[in-house]
Structures are given as structure tokens and as C-alpha cells.
Amino acid sequence: MSVPEHRPLYLDKADPTSYAAAGRLAESVGATAEAAGLSRVLLELVNIRVSQINGCAYCLDLHRTRALEAGEEERRLLLLETWSETELFTEEERAALLLAESITRLPEPEERRYAEDLARAVLGDTAYAAVCWAAIAINAFNRVSITSHHPVR
């Protein structure tokens, strides 16, 4: 049996109804984050960090552009992968990034609880929930783009 030539199937085109529902989730997450007082920059840092972990080139490109448009500095974006080794990120950003990494990597329960407890203490429950939903949503979008082989143009 020969292996057929790989031809990507864009999931967003194959099932636009489900993709539209995911888009509505992203809009809701943005509104929740704004209501919780989270900055657009913080949300984009979460989107980029999760996309780095997952290796999603399409989402990295998209959210880097959005972060710069929101006022983020190129230097911080270049160092985002090593955020915990710098003093360039605020306490709120660090808590959100740690939480987003935990949601993405799903470490052992003790490490997850530490990230969750720290983030809740720093962010408060409303912003904590918004960051959780942001990380969950970008993880889903990463998987759609990776599975679909969305190109970076």
C-alpha cells in the first residue's frame, strides 16, 4: 500500500460553523479579559507564549503582530521564551505566563497547584479565570492551525 501525497485540509474551511464558534469563544475571552482589567499586551503575551510551547508558526506570527500593535516592545517579545530569567515582565505578566504554561504543559498536580495559587493571589479570581480561558482558547487555535498546516505568509 502506498502512502498518499499529503494534502492539508484547512479545518476552518472544512467546517466553518465550528470555526466560527471558536471565533466567538475568542471574542468572549477578549471581552472577559478586558472586563477583568487585563491589558491587550498581557493577553498577547499569553497567546505568544502558548504558541511558542506548541510550535504554532501561524499563531506566533499573528499574535506577534497584534502584540506590537498593542504597544509591546520587540525586545520583550524576543525574550518571552525566557521570561522567568529576566526582570522585564511585571508580577502580573509573570503570574499569567506561569499559569498559561501550566495549562499548556499540564505538569504534575503539585506544580499545577502552585501556578494556580500564585496566579490567583496575584491576579484575583476574575483575571485568573480570564487568563485560564485565554490559554485554553489559544491552545485550541494552535491545534487547528497546526493540524490544518496554515501557512505563514
PDB file of N, CA and C in Angstrom, residues 99-147:
ATOM      1  N   LEU A  99       0.888  30.575  34.681  1.00  0.00           N
ATOM      2  CA  LEU A  99      -0.395  29.885  34.609  1.00  0.00           C
ATOM      3  C   LEU A  99      -0.639  29.336  33.199  1.00  0.00           C
ATOM      4  N   ALA A 100      -0.395  30.146  32.183  1.00  0.00           N
ATOM      5  CA  ALA A 100      -0.605  29.711  30.797  1.00  0.00           C
ATOM      6  C   ALA A 100       0.297  28.530  30.445  1.00  0.00           C
ATOM      7  N   GLU A 101       1.528  28.566  30.911  1.00  0.00           N
ATOM      8  CA  GLU A 101       2.441  27.442  30.676  1.00  0.00           C
ATOM      9  C   GLU A 101       1.930  26.185  31.362  1.00  0.00           C
ATOM     10  N   SER A 102       1.425  26.328  32.573  1.00  0.00           N
ATOM     11  CA  SER A 102       0.900  25.184  33.305  1.00  0.00           C
ATOM     12  C   SER A 102      -0.310  24.580  32.598  1.00  0.00           C
ATOM     13  N   ILE A 103      -1.201  25.424  32.114  1.00  0.00           N
ATOM     14  CA  ILE A 103      -2.384  24.942  31.398  1.00  0.00           C
ATOM     15  C   ILE A 103      -1.975  24.228  30.108  1.00  0.00           C
ATOM     16  N   THR A 104      -0.943  24.710  29.475  1.00  0.00           N
ATOM     17  CA  THR A 104      -0.495  24.138  28.201  1.00  0.00           C
ATOM     18  C   THR A 104       0.269  22.837  28.396  1.00  0.00           C
ATOM     19  N   ARG A 105       1.172  22.819  29.352  1.00  0.00           N
ATOM     20  CA  ARG A 105       2.036  21.644  29.555  1.00  0.00           C
ATOM     21  C   ARG A 105       1.420  20.576  30.457  1.00  0.00           C
ATOM     22  N   LEU A 106       0.475  20.977  31.290  1.00  0.00           N
ATOM     23  CA  LEU A 106      -0.159  20.089  32.270  1.00  0.00           C
ATOM     24  C   LEU A 106       0.883  19.301  33.078  1.00  0.00           C
ATOM     25  N   PRO A 107       1.672  20.024  33.880  1.00  0.00           N
ATOM     26  CA  PRO A 107       2.671  19.346  34.714  1.00  0.00           C
ATOM     27  C   PRO A 107       2.009  18.548  35.842  1.00  0.00           C
ATOM     28  N   GLU A 108       2.823  17.976  36.690  1.00  0.00           N
ATOM     29  CA  GLU A 108       2.317  17.210  37.833  1.00  0.00           C
ATOM     30  C   GLU A 108       1.418  18.096  38.692  1.00  0.00           C
ATOM     31  N   PRO A 109       0.452  17.484  39.413  1.00  0.00           N
ATOM     32  CA  PRO A 109      -0.533  18.265  40.190  1.00  0.00           C
ATOM     33  C   PRO A 109       0.076  19.303  41.133  1.00  0.00           C
ATOM     34  N   GLU A 110       1.156  18.981  41.807  1.00  0.00           N
ATOM     35  CA  GLU A 110       1.747  19.933  42.756  1.00  0.00           C
ATOM     36  C   GLU A 110       2.223  21.197  42.037  1.00  0.00           C
ATOM     37  N   GLU A 111       2.847  21.026  40.889  1.00  0.00           N
ATOM     38  CA  GLU A 111       3.322  22.172  40.115  1.00  0.00           C
ATOM     39  C   GLU A 111       2.148  22.982  39.562  1.00  0.00           C
ATOM     40  N   ARG A 112       1.100  22.292  39.126  1.00  0.00           N
ATOM     41  CA  ARG A 112      -0.101  22.987  38.638  1.00  0.00           C
ATOM     42  C   ARG A 112      -0.740  23.805  39.751  1.00  0.00           C
ATOM     43  N   ARG A 113      -0.877  23.197  40.927  1.00  0.00           N
ATOM     44  CA  ARG A 113      -1.491  23.914  42.055  1.00  0.00           C
ATOM     45  C   ARG A 113      -0.676  25.148  42.432  1.00  0.00           C
ATOM     46  N   TYR A 114       0.650  25.037  42.387  1.00  0.00           N
ATOM     47  CA  TYR A 114       1.496  26.189  42.692  1.00  0.00           C
ATOM     48  C   TYR A 114       1.211  27.329  41.710  1.00  0.00           C
ATOM     49  N   ALA A 115       1.196  27.021  40.420  1.00  0.00           N
ATOM     50  CA  ALA A 115       0.942  28.039  39.393  1.00  0.00           C
ATOM     51  C   ALA A 115      -0.445  28.654  39.574  1.00  0.00           C
ATOM     52  N   GLU A 116      -1.428  27.814  39.853  1.00  0.00           N
ATOM     53  CA  GLU A 116      -2.797  28.299  40.040  1.00  0.00           C
ATOM     54  C   GLU A 116      -2.914  29.186  41.275  1.00  0.00           C
ATOM     55  N   ASP A 117      -2.349  28.747  42.391  1.00  0.00           N
ATOM     56  CA  ASP A 117      -2.439  29.522  43.632  1.00  0.00           C
ATOM     57  C   ASP A 117      -1.711  30.853  43.508  1.00  0.00           C
ATOM     58  N   LEU A 118      -0.525  30.832  42.894  1.00  0.00           N
ATOM     59  CA  LEU A 118       0.226  32.072  42.696  1.00  0.00           C
ATOM     60  C   LEU A 118      -0.558  33.032  41.806  1.00  0.00           C
ATOM     61  N   ALA A 119      -1.079  32.526  40.693  1.00  0.00           N
ATOM     62  CA  ALA A 119      -1.815  33.383  39.761  1.00  0.00           C
ATOM     63  C   ALA A 119      -3.067  33.969  40.413  1.00  0.00           C
ATOM     64  N   ARG A 120      -3.778  33.175  41.185  1.00  0.00           N
ATOM     65  CA  ARG A 120      -4.979  33.695  41.860  1.00  0.00           C
ATOM     66  C   ARG A 120      -4.605  34.768  42.875  1.00  0.00           C
ATOM     67  N   ALA A 121      -3.495  34.569  43.587  1.00  0.00           N
ATOM     68  CA  ALA A 121      -3.060  35.559  44.579  1.00  0.00           C
ATOM     69  C   ALA A 121      -2.657  36.873  43.911  1.00  0.00           C
ATOM     70  N   VAL A 122      -2.005  36.791  42.776  1.00  0.00           N
ATOM     71  CA  VAL A 122      -1.518  37.995  42.088  1.00  0.00           C
ATOM     72  C   VAL A 122      -2.628  38.650  41.266  1.00  0.00           C
ATOM     73  N   LEU A 123      -3.400  37.847  40.547  1.00  0.00           N
ATOM     74  CA  LEU A 123      -4.365  38.382  39.588  1.00  0.00           C
ATOM     75  C   LEU A 123      -5.757  38.596  40.164  1.00  0.00           C
ATOM     76  N   GLY A 124      -6.134  37.817  41.168  1.00  0.00           N
ATOM     77  CA  GLY A 124      -7.516  37.798  41.634  1.00  0.00           C
ATOM     78  C   GLY A 124      -8.311  36.809  40.799  1.00  0.00           C
ATOM     79  N   ASP A 125      -9.446  36.401  41.317  1.00  0.00           N
ATOM     80  CA  ASP A 125     -10.213  35.334  40.674  1.00  0.00           C
ATOM     81  C   ASP A 125     -10.711  35.685  39.272  1.00  0.00           C
ATOM     82  N   THR A 126     -11.180  36.908  39.071  1.00  0.00           N
ATOM     83  CA  THR A 126     -11.744  37.282  37.771  1.00  0.00           C
ATOM     84  C   THR A 126     -10.672  37.279  36.679  1.00  0.00           C
ATOM     85  N   ALA A 127      -9.541  37.907  36.949  1.00  0.00           N
ATOM     86  CA  ALA A 127      -8.459  37.933  35.957  1.00  0.00           C
ATOM     87  C   ALA A 127      -7.836  36.554  35.795  1.00  0.00           C
ATOM     88  N   TYR A 128      -7.756  35.795  36.889  1.00  0.00           N
ATOM     89  CA  TYR A 128      -7.260  34.418  36.819  1.00  0.00           C
ATOM     90  C   TYR A 128      -8.101  33.618  35.830  1.00  0.00           C
ATOM     91  N   ALA A 129      -9.419  33.690  35.968  1.00  0.00           N
ATOM     92  CA  ALA A 129     -10.313  32.952  35.070  1.00  0.00           C
ATOM     93  C   ALA A 129     -10.137  33.414  33.626  1.00  0.00           C
ATOM     94  N   ALA A 130      -9.961  34.716  33.425  1.00  0.00           N
ATOM     95  CA  ALA A 130      -9.768  35.240  32.068  1.00  0.00           C
ATOM     96  C   ALA A 130      -8.488  34.698  31.447  1.00  0.00           C
ATOM     97  N   VAL A 131      -7.408  34.644  32.226  1.00  0.00           N
ATOM     98  CA  VAL A 131      -6.147  34.098  31.706  1.00  0.00           C
ATOM     99  C   VAL A 131      -6.297  32.612  31.403  1.00  0.00           C
ATOM    100  N   CYS A 132      -6.991  31.881  32.272  1.00  0.00           N
ATOM    101  CA  CYS A 132      -7.238  30.450  32.006  1.00  0.00           C
ATOM    102  C   CYS A 132      -7.956  30.270  30.678  1.00  0.00           C
ATOM    103  N   TRP A 133      -9.037  31.023  30.474  1.00  0.00           N
ATOM    104  CA  TRP A 133      -9.786  30.899  29.229  1.00  0.00           C
ATOM    105  C   TRP A 133      -8.948  31.324  28.030  1.00  0.00           C
ATOM    106  N   ALA A 134      -8.114  32.345  28.189  1.00  0.00           N
ATOM    107  CA  ALA A 134      -7.242  32.770  27.084  1.00  0.00           C
ATOM    108  C   ALA A 134      -6.278  31.646  26.707  1.00  0.00           C
ATOM    109  N   ALA A 135      -5.683  31.003  27.711  1.00  0.00           N
ATOM    110  CA  ALA A 135      -4.751  29.906  27.438  1.00  0.00           C
ATOM    111  C   ALA A 135      -5.458  28.720  26.802  1.00  0.00           C
ATOM    112  N   ILE A 136      -6.657  28.411  27.283  1.00  0.00           N
ATOM    113  CA  ILE A 136      -7.427  27.302  26.711  1.00  0.00           C
ATOM    114  C   ILE A 136      -7.783  27.604  25.252  1.00  0.00           C
ATOM    115  N   ALA A 137      -8.211  28.825  24.982  1.00  0.00           N
ATOM    116  CA  ALA A 137      -8.608  29.193  23.621  1.00  0.00           C
ATOM    117  C   ALA A 137      -7.425  29.160  22.657  1.00  0.00           C
ATOM    118  N   ILE A 138      -6.277  29.724  23.051  1.00  0.00           N
ATOM    119  CA  ILE A 138      -5.148  29.741  22.118  1.00  0.00           C
ATOM    120  C   ILE A 138      -4.599  28.331  21.918  1.00  0.00           C
ATOM    121  N   ASN A 139      -4.671  27.485  22.939  1.00  0.00           N
ATOM    122  CA  ASN A 139      -4.281  26.087  22.744  1.00  0.00           C
ATOM    123  C   ASN A 139      -5.151  25.450  21.656  1.00  0.00           C
ATOM    124  N   ALA A 140      -6.453  25.724  21.683  1.00  0.00           N
ATOM    125  CA  ALA A 140      -7.353  25.174  20.667  1.00  0.00           C
ATOM    126  C   ALA A 140      -7.009  25.722  19.283  1.00  0.00           C
ATOM    127  N   PHE A 141      -6.805  27.032  19.194  1.00  0.00           N
ATOM    128  CA  PHE A 141      -6.452  27.619  17.900  1.00  0.00           C
ATOM    129  C   PHE A 141      -5.107  27.101  17.391  1.00  0.00           C
ATOM    130  N   ASN A 142      -4.153  26.899  18.284  1.00  0.00           N
ATOM    131  CA  ASN A 142      -2.868  26.318  17.871  1.00  0.00           C
ATOM    132  C   ASN A 142      -3.091  24.967  17.209  1.00  0.00           C
ATOM    133  N   ARG A 143      -3.925  24.157  17.827  1.00  0.00           N
ATOM    134  CA  ARG A 143      -4.153  22.814  17.291  1.00  0.00           C
ATOM    135  C   ARG A 143      -4.879  22.845  15.947  1.00  0.00           C
ATOM    136  N   VAL A 144      -5.797  23.787  15.781  1.00  0.00           N
ATOM    137  CA  VAL A 144      -6.465  23.938  14.483  1.00  0.00           C
ATOM    138  C   VAL A 144      -5.440  24.343  13.419  1.00  0.00           C
ATOM    139  N   SER A 145      -4.608  25.335  13.724  1.00  0.00           N
ATOM    140  CA  SER A 145      -3.644  25.819  12.738  1.00  0.00           C
ATOM    141  C   SER A 145      -2.559  24.795  12.440  1.00  0.00           C
ATOM    142  N   ILE A 146      -2.080  24.100  13.459  1.00  0.00           N
ATOM    143  CA  ILE A 146      -1.055  23.075  13.244  1.00  0.00           C
ATOM    144  C   ILE A 146      -1.620  21.920  12.425  1.00  0.00           C
ATOM    145  N   THR A 147      -2.807  21.444  12.790  1.00  0.00           N
ATOM    146  CA  THR A 147      -3.431  20.325  12.077  1.00  0.00           C
ATOM    147  C   THR A 147      -3.769  20.719  10.640  1.00  0.00           C
TER     148      THR A 147
END
